[in-house]
Coordinates of C-alpha atoms in Angstrom, one line a residue:
M1403 CA 183.0 118.7 97.5
A1404 CA 180.2 116.8 99.2
T1405 CA 177.7 118.6 101.3
Q1406 CA 175.9 117.1 104.3
T1407 CA 172.0 117.5 104.4
K1408 CA 169.8 116.7 107.4
L1409 CA 166.5 115.0 106.5
K1410 CA 163.6 115.4 108.8
W1411 CA 160.7 113.0 108.8
G1412 CA 158.2 113.2 111.5
K1413 CA 160.3 112.6 114.6
K1414 CA 163.0 110.9 112.7
S1415 CA 166.2 112.6 111.3
F1416 CA 168.8 111.3 108.8
T1417 CA 172.0 112.7 107.3
I1418 CA 172.6 112.3 103.6
S1419 CA 175.4 113.7 101.5
I1420 CA 175.1 115.3 98.2
E1421 CA 177.7 114.9 95.5
A1422 CA 178.3 117.1 92.7
S1423 CA 176.1 116.4 89.9
M1424 CA 173.5 114.3 92.1
S1425 CA 170.2 114.4 90.6
T1426 CA 166.7 114.8 92.5
A1427 CA 166.0 111.0 91.7
D1428 CA 169.4 109.9 93.1
Y1429 CA 168.6 111.7 96.2
K1430 CA 165.0 110.3 96.5
S1431 CA 166.5 106.8 96.0
Q1432 CA 168.8 107.2 99.1
V1433 CA 165.5 108.6 100.9
Q1434 CA 163.8 105.4 100.0
T1435 CA 166.6 103.3 101.3
L1436 CA 166.6 105.1 104.5
T1437 CA 162.8 105.6 105.0
G1438 CA 161.0 102.9 102.7
L1439 CA 159.0 105.7 101.2
P1440 CA 158.7 105.3 97.4
P1441 CA 159.7 108.3 95.3
T1442 CA 156.3 108.8 94.0
R1443 CA 155.2 109.5 97.4
Q1444 CA 157.9 111.8 98.6
K1445 CA 157.4 115.5 99.1
L1446 CA 160.8 117.3 99.9
L1447 CA 160.5 121.0 101.3
C1448 CA 163.5 123.3 102.0
P1449 CA 162.0 126.8 102.2
K1450 CA 165.6 128.5 102.2
I1451 CA 166.6 127.0 98.9
W1452 CA 163.6 126.3 96.9
K1453 CA 160.1 127.0 96.6
G1454 CA 157.2 124.4 97.3
A1455 CA 158.1 120.7 96.8
L1456 CA 161.3 119.7 95.0
K1457 CA 160.5 118.8 91.4
D1458 CA 162.0 115.8 89.6
A1459 CA 163.3 118.0 86.9
D1460 CA 165.2 120.0 89.4
K1461 CA 169.1 118.9 90.0
I1462 CA 169.3 119.0 93.9
S1463 CA 173.3 119.4 93.8
D1464 CA 172.9 122.7 91.6
L1465 CA 170.3 124.0 94.1
I1466 CA 172.4 123.4 97.3
L1467 CA 176.0 123.5 96.2
K1468 CA 175.6 126.8 94.4
Q1469 CA 173.8 128.6 97.1
R1470 CA 175.7 131.1 99.2
G1471 CA 175.1 132.2 102.9
I1472 CA 173.6 129.0 104.0
P1473 CA 174.8 126.6 106.5
Q1474 CA 177.2 124.0 105.4
T1475 CA 174.1 121.3 106.5
A1476 CA 170.9 122.0 104.8
V1477 CA 167.8 120.9 106.6
I1478 CA 165.3 119.2 104.3
T1479 CA 161.6 118.3 105.5
L1480 CA 160.2 114.9 104.1
I1481 CA 156.5 114.8 103.9
G1482 CA 154.8 111.4 102.9
S1483 CA 153.5 108.1 104.5
A1484 CA 154.9 104.5 103.9
E1485 CA 151.5 102.9 104.4
T1486 CA 150.1 101.6 101.2
L1487 CA 146.4 102.2 100.3
E1488 CA 144.1 99.4 98.9
E1489 CA 143.0 100.6 95.6
K1490 CA 139.1 100.2 95.3
S1491 CA 137.1 99.8 92.2
P1492 CA 134.6 102.7 91.4
S1493 CA 131.7 100.5 92.7
G1494 CA 133.4 99.8 96.0
R1495 CA 134.5 103.5 96.7
V1496 CA 132.6 105.6 99.2
R1497 CA 129.9 107.7 97.7
F1498 CA 128.9 111.0 99.4
L1499 CA 125.3 112.2 99.5
E1500 CA 126.3 115.4 97.7
D1501 CA 127.6 113.2 94.5
M1502 CA 124.4 111.1 94.2
T1503 CA 121.8 111.6 91.7
P1504 CA 118.1 111.7 93.0
D1505 CA 117.6 108.2 91.7
E1506 CA 120.6 106.8 93.4
F1507 CA 119.5 108.7 96.7
S1508 CA 116.1 107.2 96.4
R1509 CA 117.5 103.6 95.8
L1510 CA 119.8 104.1 98.8
E1511 CA 117.0 105.1 101.1
M1512 CA 114.8 102.2 100.1
S1513 CA 117.5 99.9 100.5
Q1514 CA 117.6 101.0 104.3
Y1515 CA 114.1 99.6 104.9
Q1516 CA 114.5 96.2 103.2
D1517 CA 115.3 92.8 104.9
V1518 CA 117.6 90.1 103.4
D1519 CA 115.2 89.0 100.8
G1520 CA 114.8 92.7 99.7
D1521 CA 111.2 93.1 101.0
V1522 CA 110.5 96.6 102.3
L1523 CA 110.0 96.5 106.2
D1524 CA 109.0 100.0 107.4
I1525 CA 108.8 102.5 104.8
V1526 CA 105.5 103.9 104.2
D1527 CA 104.0 105.8 101.2
I1528 CA 100.8 107.7 101.2
A1529 CA 100.5 109.4 97.9
A1530 CA 98.4 112.2 98.9
L1531 CA 100.2 113.0 102.1
Q1532 CA 104.0 112.3 101.1
K1533 CA 106.2 113.1 98.3
E1534 CA 108.1 110.6 96.3
P1535 CA 110.5 108.4 98.5
G1536 CA 113.9 109.9 98.2
V1537 CA 115.6 113.2 98.4
E1538 CA 112.3 114.9 98.4
R1539 CA 111.4 113.8 101.9
R1540 CA 114.6 115.2 103.3
D1541 CA 113.2 118.7 103.5
G1542 CA 115.3 119.8 106.4
K1543 CA 112.4 121.8 108.0
I1544 CA 111.3 122.0 111.7
G1545 CA 107.6 122.4 112.7
M1546 CA 104.6 123.1 110.6
Y1547 CA 105.5 125.0 107.4
Q1548 CA 104.0 126.0 104.0
Y1549 CA 104.7 123.8 101.2
N1550 CA 103.2 125.8 98.6
R1551 CA 100.1 128.3 98.2
F1552 CA 97.7 125.6 99.0
V1553 CA 99.4 123.1 101.4
T1554 CA 100.7 123.5 104.8
G1555 CA 102.2 120.6 106.9
L1556 CA 104.7 118.9 109.0
P1557 CA 108.1 118.4 107.5
Q1558 CA 108.2 115.3 105.3
H1559 CA 110.9 113.6 107.3
E1560 CA 108.7 113.9 110.5
I1561 CA 105.8 112.6 108.7
S1562 CA 107.8 109.6 107.3
D1563 CA 109.1 108.9 110.9
L1564 CA 105.7 108.8 112.5
L1565 CA 104.2 106.6 109.8
R1566 CA 107.4 104.5 110.0
E1567 CA 107.0 104.0 113.8
R1568 CA 103.3 103.0 113.4
K1569 CA 104.3 100.3 110.9
L1570 CA 106.9 98.9 113.0
S1571 CA 104.5 98.8 115.9
S1572 CA 101.8 97.2 114.0
L1573 CA 104.3 94.3 113.2
S1574 CA 104.3 93.4 116.9
R1575 CA 100.5 93.9 117.5
E1576 CA 97.5 93.2 115.6
E1577 CA 96.0 96.6 115.7
N1578 CA 97.3 99.9 114.3
Q1579 CA 95.8 103.1 116.1
L1580 CA 95.8 106.7 114.8
N1581 CA 98.2 109.2 116.6
D1582 CA 95.5 111.9 116.4
I1583 CA 98.2 114.2 114.9
L1584 CA 97.3 116.8 112.3
A1585 CA 99.9 116.3 109.5
M1586 CA 98.7 118.4 106.6
T1587 CA 96.2 120.8 105.4
L1588 CA 95.1 121.0 101.7
G1589 CA 93.2 124.1 100.3
M1590 CA 92.7 127.5 101.2
E1591 CA 91.3 128.7 104.6
L1592 CA 89.7 131.9 103.4
R1593 CA 87.9 130.2 100.2
R1594 CA 84.3 130.9 100.3
A1595 CA 83.4 127.4 98.9
Y1596 CA 83.0 124.5 101.2
I1597 CA 84.3 121.0 100.5
N1598 CA 81.2 118.8 100.6
S1599 CA 82.6 115.3 99.6
L1600 CA 85.8 113.4 99.3
A1601 CA 87.2 110.4 97.4
V1602 CA 90.3 108.5 97.3
L1603 CA 91.3 106.9 93.8
A1604 CA 93.3 103.8 93.3
N1605 CA 96.6 105.7 92.9
G1606 CA 96.2 107.4 96.2
T1607 CA 94.8 110.7 94.8
I1608 CA 92.4 112.7 96.9
V1609 CA 89.3 114.2 94.8
S1610 CA 87.5 116.9 96.7
G1611 CA 84.1 118.4 95.5
L1612 CA 83.3 121.9 96.3
S1613 CA 80.0 124.1 96.8
D1614 CA 81.0 126.3 94.1
G1615 CA 81.1 123.4 91.4
H1616 CA 84.9 123.0 91.5
V1617 CA 86.5 119.5 91.7
Q1618 CA 90.2 119.2 92.8
L1619 CA 92.7 116.6 92.7
W1620 CA 95.5 116.4 95.3
H1621 CA 98.7 114.2 94.8
R1622 CA 102.1 114.3 96.3
C1623 CA 101.4 117.3 98.5
R1624 CA 100.1 119.5 95.8
M1625 CA 96.9 120.2 93.7
V1626 CA 97.6 118.6 90.4
K1627 CA 94.1 119.6 88.8
D1628 CA 91.1 122.1 89.2
V1629 CA 88.0 121.2 87.0
K1630 CA 84.6 122.4 86.9
H1631 CA 81.5 120.2 87.5
A1632 CA 78.7 120.2 85.0
T1633 CA 76.4 122.7 86.9
G1634 CA 75.9 124.1 90.4
C1635 CA 77.6 122.5 93.4
V1636 CA 79.3 119.2 94.0
D1637 CA 77.5 117.2 96.6
H1638 CA 79.0 113.8 96.2
V1639 CA 82.4 112.4 95.0
L1640 CA 83.1 108.9 94.8
N1641 CA 85.7 106.7 93.1
F1642 CA 84.6 104.3 90.3
P1643 CA 85.4 100.6 90.7
S1644 CA 87.9 99.9 88.1
S1645 CA 89.2 96.6 86.6
N1646 CA 90.6 98.0 83.5
Q1647 CA 93.0 100.9 83.0
D1648 CA 90.6 102.5 80.4
D1649 CA 87.6 102.5 83.0
P1650 CA 86.5 105.8 84.5
G1651 CA 88.2 107.0 87.5
F1652 CA 85.7 108.9 89.7
I1653 CA 82.1 110.5 89.6
T1654 CA 80.9 113.7 90.9
A1655 CA 77.3 114.5 91.5
G1656 CA 75.4 117.5 92.4
G1657 CA 73.5 120.6 90.8
G1658 CA 71.0 118.2 88.9
A1659 CA 73.9 116.5 87.2
I1660 CA 76.1 113.4 87.3
C1661 CA 79.4 113.6 85.7
I1662 CA 81.9 110.6 84.9
W1663 CA 85.7 111.4 84.9
S1664 CA 88.9 109.7 84.0
E1665 CA 91.5 109.1 86.6
D1666 CA 93.4 112.2 85.4
G1667 CA 90.6 114.6 85.6
R1668 CA 89.1 114.4 82.1
K1669 CA 85.3 114.5 81.7
M1670 CA 83.8 111.5 80.0
L1671 CA 80.2 111.7 80.3
D1672 CA 77.3 114.0 81.7
M1673 CA 74.1 112.8 82.9
H1674 CA 71.2 114.9 84.1
S1675 CA 68.8 113.9 86.9
F1676 CA 64.9 114.3 86.9
Q1677 CA 63.9 117.9 86.3
G1678 CA 63.5 119.7 89.5
T1679 CA 65.6 117.3 91.6
T1680 CA 69.3 116.7 92.1
P1681 CA 71.2 113.4 93.1
G1682 CA 70.5 112.7 96.9
S1683 CA 72.9 110.0 97.4
V1684 CA 75.3 108.0 94.8
V1685 CA 77.0 104.7 95.1
T1686 CA 79.0 102.3 92.6
G1687 CA 80.1 98.8 93.0
F1688 CA 80.6 95.6 91.1
I1689 CA 77.8 93.1 90.1
Q1690 CA 78.3 90.2 92.5
G1691 CA 79.8 87.4 90.6
H1692 CA 80.3 89.4 87.5
E1693 CA 83.3 91.7 88.4
N1694 CA 83.6 93.0 84.7
T1695 CA 80.1 94.6 85.2
K1696 CA 79.8 97.8 87.3
Y1697 CA 76.7 99.9 88.3
L1698 CA 76.2 103.4 89.3
A1699 CA 73.0 104.2 91.3
S1700 CA 71.6 107.4 92.4
S1701 CA 68.6 108.5 94.5
F1702 CA 67.1 112.0 94.0
R1703 CA 66.3 114.9 96.3
I1704 CA 63.6 117.5 95.4
T1705 CA 65.2 121.0 94.6
R1706 CA 62.1 122.7 93.0
E1707 CA 60.8 125.4 95.4
V1708 CA 57.1 125.9 95.8
N1709 CA 55.8 129.4 95.6
P1710 CA 53.4 129.7 98.6
N1711 CA 51.8 132.7 97.0
Q1712 CA 51.3 131.1 93.7
F1713 CA 47.5 130.7 94.4
R1714 CA 46.8 133.4 97.0
L1715 CA 44.4 135.5 94.8
V1716 CA 40.8 134.7 94.7
P1717 CA 39.4 134.2 91.0
Q1718 CA 37.0 136.9 90.1
N1719 CA 35.2 135.5 87.0
D1720 CA 34.9 132.1 85.1
L1721 CA 38.0 132.7 83.1
E1722 CA 40.1 133.1 86.0
R1723 CA 38.6 130.1 87.7
R1724 CA 39.3 127.9 84.7
R1725 CA 42.9 129.5 84.6
R1726 CA 43.2 128.6 88.2
A1727 CA 42.0 125.0 88.0
E1728 CA 44.4 124.5 85.0
A1729 CA 47.4 125.9 87.0
E1730 CA 46.5 123.8 90.1
L1731 CA 46.3 120.7 87.8
I1732 CA 49.7 121.2 86.4
E1733 CA 51.2 121.9 89.6
S1734 CA 49.6 118.7 91.1
A1735 CA 51.2 116.8 88.2
I1736 CA 54.6 118.4 88.7
Q1737 CA 54.4 117.6 92.5
N1738 CA 53.3 113.9 91.7
E1739 CA 56.2 113.6 89.1
L1740 CA 58.7 115.0 91.6
S1741 CA 57.4 112.7 94.4
R1742 CA 57.8 109.7 92.1
A1743 CA 61.2 110.7 91.2
S1744 CA 62.3 110.9 94.9
K1745 CA 60.9 107.6 95.7
S1746 CA 62.9 105.9 92.9
V1747 CA 66.5 104.7 92.3
K1748 CA 68.2 105.0 88.9
V1749 CA 70.6 102.5 88.1
W1750 CA 73.2 102.5 85.2
L1751 CA 75.2 99.5 84.2
Y1752 CA 78.7 99.6 82.6
G1753 CA 80.9 97.0 81.2
S1754 CA 84.7 97.1 81.3
G1755 CA 86.8 97.7 78.2
Q1756 CA 84.5 100.4 76.7
G1757 CA 87.3 103.0 77.2
S1758 CA 86.0 106.8 76.5
N1759 CA 83.0 105.5 74.7
L1760 CA 80.6 104.8 77.4
Q1761 CA 77.5 103.0 77.0
L1762 CA 75.4 102.6 80.0
Q1763 CA 72.3 100.6 80.4
E1764 CA 69.5 102.4 82.6
Q1765 CA 66.8 101.1 84.7
V1766 CA 64.7 102.6 87.4
I1767 CA 63.7 101.0 90.7
E1768 CA 60.6 102.2 92.4
S1769 CA 60.2 102.6 96.2
D1770 CA 57.4 102.9 98.6
S1771 CA 58.9 106.0 100.3
T1772 CA 61.4 108.9 99.7
V1773 CA 64.9 107.2 99.2
T1774 CA 67.5 108.9 101.6
Q1775 CA 70.8 106.8 101.3
L1776 CA 72.5 104.2 99.1
E1777 CA 75.0 101.7 100.0
D1778 CA 76.9 98.8 98.2
M1779 CA 77.5 95.5 100.2
N1780 CA 79.4 92.7 98.6
G1781 CA 78.1 93.8 95.3
N1782 CA 74.5 94.0 96.3
L1783 CA 72.6 97.7 96.2
I1784 CA 71.1 98.6 99.6
Y1785 CA 69.0 101.8 100.2
G1786 CA 67.3 103.3 103.1
D1787 CA 64.3 105.7 103.1
E1788 CA 62.4 108.1 105.2
K1789 CA 60.2 105.5 106.7
G1790 CA 63.2 103.7 108.6
C1791 CA 63.2 100.8 106.0
I1792 CA 66.4 99.3 104.6
T1793 CA 65.9 97.3 101.4
A1794 CA 68.7 95.1 99.9
L1795 CA 68.6 94.3 96.2
M1796 CA 70.1 91.3 94.3
W1797 CA 71.1 91.3 90.7
R1798 CA 69.7 88.7 88.2
F1799 CA 70.2 88.1 84.6
N1800 CA 67.4 89.0 82.6
E1801 CA 65.6 86.3 80.4
P1802 CA 65.9 85.0 77.7
N1803 CA 69.2 86.2 76.5
Q1804 CA 70.8 86.8 79.8
S1805 CA 72.8 89.8 78.4
T1806 CA 71.6 92.4 81.1
F1807 CA 70.8 92.5 84.5
S1808 CA 67.9 93.6 86.7
A1809 CA 67.6 94.3 90.4
H1810 CA 65.2 92.6 92.7
K1811 CA 64.3 93.1 96.4
A1812 CA 65.9 90.2 98.3
L1813 CA 65.5 91.7 102.0
R1814 CA 63.5 94.5 103.6
L1815 CA 64.0 95.6 107.2
Q1816 CA 61.9 98.3 109.1
L1817 CA 63.0 100.1 112.2
L1818 CA 60.0 100.4 114.6
G1819 CA 59.5 101.6 118.2
C1820 CA 60.8 105.2 117.4
R1821 CA 59.8 107.6 114.5
C1822 CA 63.0 107.8 112.6
S1823 CA 64.4 107.9 109.1
I1824 CA 67.6 106.7 107.7
A1825 CA 70.5 109.3 107.5
S1826 CA 73.5 107.3 106.5
L1827 CA 74.5 103.9 105.5
K1828 CA 77.9 102.3 105.5
S1829 CA 79.2 98.7 105.2
V1830 CA 81.6 98.0 108.0
R1831 CA 82.2 94.2 108.2
D1832 CA 80.7 91.2 106.3
N1833 CA 76.9 91.3 106.6
I1834 CA 77.2 94.1 109.3
L1835 CA 75.7 97.4 108.1
A1836 CA 76.3 100.6 110.2
V1837 CA 72.9 102.7 109.8
S1838 CA 72.7 106.1 111.2
I1839 CA 69.2 107.3 112.1
G1840 CA 67.5 110.7 113.0
S1841 CA 64.1 111.9 114.0
L1842 CA 61.4 111.8 111.4
Q1843 CA 60.9 115.2 110.0
N1844 CA 57.9 114.7 107.8
E1845 CA 54.7 115.2 109.8
Q1846 CA 52.7 113.0 107.4
L1847 CA 54.6 109.9 108.3
Q1848 CA 54.4 110.4 111.9
D1849 CA 52.1 107.4 112.4
M1850 CA 53.9 104.7 110.8
Q1851 CA 52.5 101.1 110.8
A1852 CA 54.6 97.8 110.0
L1853 CA 54.8 97.1 106.4
P1854 CA 53.5 93.6 105.5
T1855 CA 56.6 92.7 103.2
S1856 CA 59.1 93.8 105.8
T1857 CA 60.8 92.4 108.8
P1858 CA 60.4 94.8 112.0
L1859 CA 63.5 95.8 114.1
Y1860 CA 62.5 97.4 117.2
I1861 CA 64.6 100.0 118.6
S1862 CA 64.3 102.5 121.8
I1863 CA 66.3 105.4 120.5
A1864 CA 65.5 107.8 117.5
R1865 CA 69.2 108.9 117.1
G1866 CA 72.4 107.0 116.9
V1867 CA 74.3 104.4 114.7
L1868 CA 72.7 100.9 114.7
L1869 CA 75.0 98.0 113.8
V1870 CA 72.5 95.8 111.9
D1871 CA 73.3 92.0 110.9
L1872 CA 71.7 91.5 107.5
A1873 CA 72.2 87.8 107.9
T1874 CA 70.4 87.3 111.0
K1875 CA 68.0 90.4 110.7
T1876 CA 68.9 91.9 114.2
V1877 CA 70.4 94.9 115.5
K1878 CA 73.7 94.0 117.4
A1879 CA 74.6 97.2 118.8
V1880 CA 73.8 101.0 119.1
L1881 CA 76.6 103.6 119.2
N1882 CA 75.3 106.5 121.0
A1883 CA 77.9 109.2 121.7
H1884 CA 76.8 112.1 119.5
D1885 CA 74.3 115.0 120.3
D1886 CA 73.2 115.2 116.7
V1887 CA 72.5 112.9 114.0
V1888 CA 75.5 111.2 112.5
K1889 CA 76.3 112.4 109.1
C1890 CA 79.5 110.4 108.4
I1891 CA 80.6 106.8 109.1
C1892 CA 84.1 105.7 108.1
P1893 CA 85.2 102.2 108.8
L1894 CA 88.9 101.9 109.3
P1895 CA 91.2 99.2 108.0
N1896 CA 92.0 98.0 111.5
G1897 CA 88.3 97.2 112.4
S1898 CA 87.6 100.5 114.3
I1899 CA 84.9 103.0 113.0
L1900 CA 85.0 106.7 113.0
T1901 CA 81.7 108.6 113.4
A1902 CA 81.1 112.3 112.5
G1903 CA 78.0 114.2 114.0
G1904 CA 76.2 117.1 112.6
K1905 CA 76.7 120.9 113.4
M1906 CA 75.1 120.6 116.8
D1907 CA 77.6 117.8 117.8
A1908 CA 80.6 118.9 115.7
K1909 CA 82.9 116.1 116.8
V1910 CA 84.5 112.9 115.5
C1911 CA 84.2 109.8 117.6
L1912 CA 86.5 106.7 117.3
W1913 CA 85.0 103.3 118.2
E1914 CA 87.9 100.8 118.9
S1915 CA 87.7 97.5 116.9
N1916 CA 87.7 95.3 120.0
V1917 CA 84.8 97.1 121.3
I1918 CA 82.9 96.8 118.0
A1919 CA 84.1 92.9 117.8
D1920 CA 82.5 92.3 121.3
A1921 CA 79.3 94.3 120.6
I1922 CA 78.6 92.3 117.5
Q1923 CA 79.3 88.8 118.9
D1924 CA 76.4 86.4 118.7
G1925 CA 73.6 87.1 121.3
D1926 CA 70.0 88.1 121.6
E1927 CA 70.6 91.4 123.5
T1928 CA 71.3 94.6 121.7
K1929 CA 74.3 96.4 123.2
T1930 CA 74.4 100.3 123.6
L1931 CA 77.7 101.8 123.5
K1932 CA 78.4 105.3 124.8
E1933 CA 82.0 105.5 125.5
A1934 CA 84.0 106.4 122.5
K1935 CA 87.3 108.4 122.0
K1936 CA 86.8 111.9 120.9
M1937 CA 89.3 113.0 118.3
K1938 CA 91.1 116.2 118.7
E1939 CA 91.6 116.3 115.0
P1940 CA 90.1 117.0 112.4
G1941 CA 87.1 118.4 114.2
Y1942 CA 83.9 119.1 112.7
V1943 CA 83.8 117.6 109.1
F1944 CA 81.4 116.9 106.3
D1945 CA 83.0 113.8 105.0
L1946 CA 85.9 111.3 106.1
K1947 CA 87.9 109.1 103.9
V1948 CA 90.7 106.7 104.6
L1949 CA 94.1 107.1 102.8
P1950 CA 95.9 103.7 102.6
D1951 CA 99.5 103.0 102.3
S1952 CA 100.6 102.1 98.6
D1953 CA 101.7 98.7 99.9
P1954 CA 98.5 96.6 99.9
T1955 CA 99.8 94.4 102.7
S1956 CA 100.5 97.4 105.1
K1957 CA 98.2 98.3 107.9
V1958 CA 99.1 101.9 108.1
F1959 CA 96.7 104.5 107.0
A1960 CA 95.8 108.1 107.5
I1961 CA 92.5 110.0 107.5
A1962 CA 91.3 112.8 105.4
G1963 CA 88.4 115.0 106.6
A1964 CA 86.5 117.7 104.8
R1965 CA 86.5 120.6 107.3
Y1966 CA 84.7 123.6 105.7
N1967 CA 86.9 124.8 102.8
V1968 CA 90.0 122.6 103.6
I1969 CA 91.0 119.0 103.7
K1970 CA 92.7 118.0 107.2
I1971 CA 94.9 114.8 107.0
V1972 CA 95.4 113.1 110.4
I1973 CA 97.8 110.3 111.2

């Protein structure tokens, strides 16, 4: 006896007869004839007769005909789609972010910022400020938060967006300006030691030197190493010019010693200054025309304290008078030796490829007055002294073997008109030297006369930053917007200049590149500039350094400032 079944498929209905001994496969075959739906994609439901979907092993005639108490016409629901799906290869299927490995996600993110040729367009990678490109930059945070014990900053995705906008805007215009936004703070606010100096290595690592003698390395938003300088505090940190992977990475100076380190923070060499002195200013550079030979130069500041009561007591007999005369003679010899050391520059020469076995050639350059600042300009050593003199040295081969170098004075300028000394030197453009001057403190040098071997440069102020053209031996402009001596000068990649004043000024000023360019144009008149943009961040600092993008063609950069016991990074 045949039984009628009603098949419901969406809004459509069909009537199918079930004969005795009809299998499920026969029934699905009839369903395919009516609907076009293949058996493999058919799901047949009838809750009153069987549970779940009808299985191929079940015999539909036995299930329906042997049931009692059911209507003569059973209602069966069909679920399935007649549409065919295109089968894709594994490489062509949709990949969800949750299923990707970190490397796959990183490659995907990088591909979003590439043009048709595969060149990266707008991704920025500042190693000290940002984590590795990829999933680590999607931190999902909002607002300033604490990365770890030593680092607090904006979310990584927000930093990336701000830098990316700057890079895209730099493609449409020549300049790339700072947004004056505090992005990150490195260090502990409550630490007693102050950060005196900063350096940025070739791999983007920030090296900070502290007043307690610690040297810290910062990379990818964390402190990767904390090592100890030889003795005392660290006054100077600077990167070592490198042309070989075995070359030193950076140098620290202070506490009467100079230490040379590898890039990963391994100490390679210690050198001590003259007894009773400490490095006053340190600079490194390549020998012009001989890039495989580098030099390290240091001036020296007297640290030995004189006891004012040393000769207070009056000798009472001949023996005491002889002892007094001998002591005064020894003290005079010590003071003469210290004065000679403060008026000298010690230079060490280094050749590439020596690895950890450093062999330095040492020589001493004598000066007429106490040397206050050193700077490298295009491979030539320049130093300033407390008499307001600027001296440029050039390197020459020593005769007859020409295997070593010696420095010879090629240019000497003397600032006259105001009693001032050199407080800071920085090369800002080709042949343009930024010179920070301050009022002379040494009363013995109040009445200074023009030196016969120098070219006089007459100025009318005793405090400010002079832009001196060494080629024409003229002062092109004066930057005068600070209420104290400028302690730090930082040239930016876009041609602008940052200047940081002392504690009585406590501000950082930005001098725009177009203003600087107009000021140093050819002309006999010295321009005085007083209008500069006052930066809200990082505030009063001891040192400023540029953090460049890892892409050498990029114009995007950030600024790191040593503010008391932390490093402030501004974008």
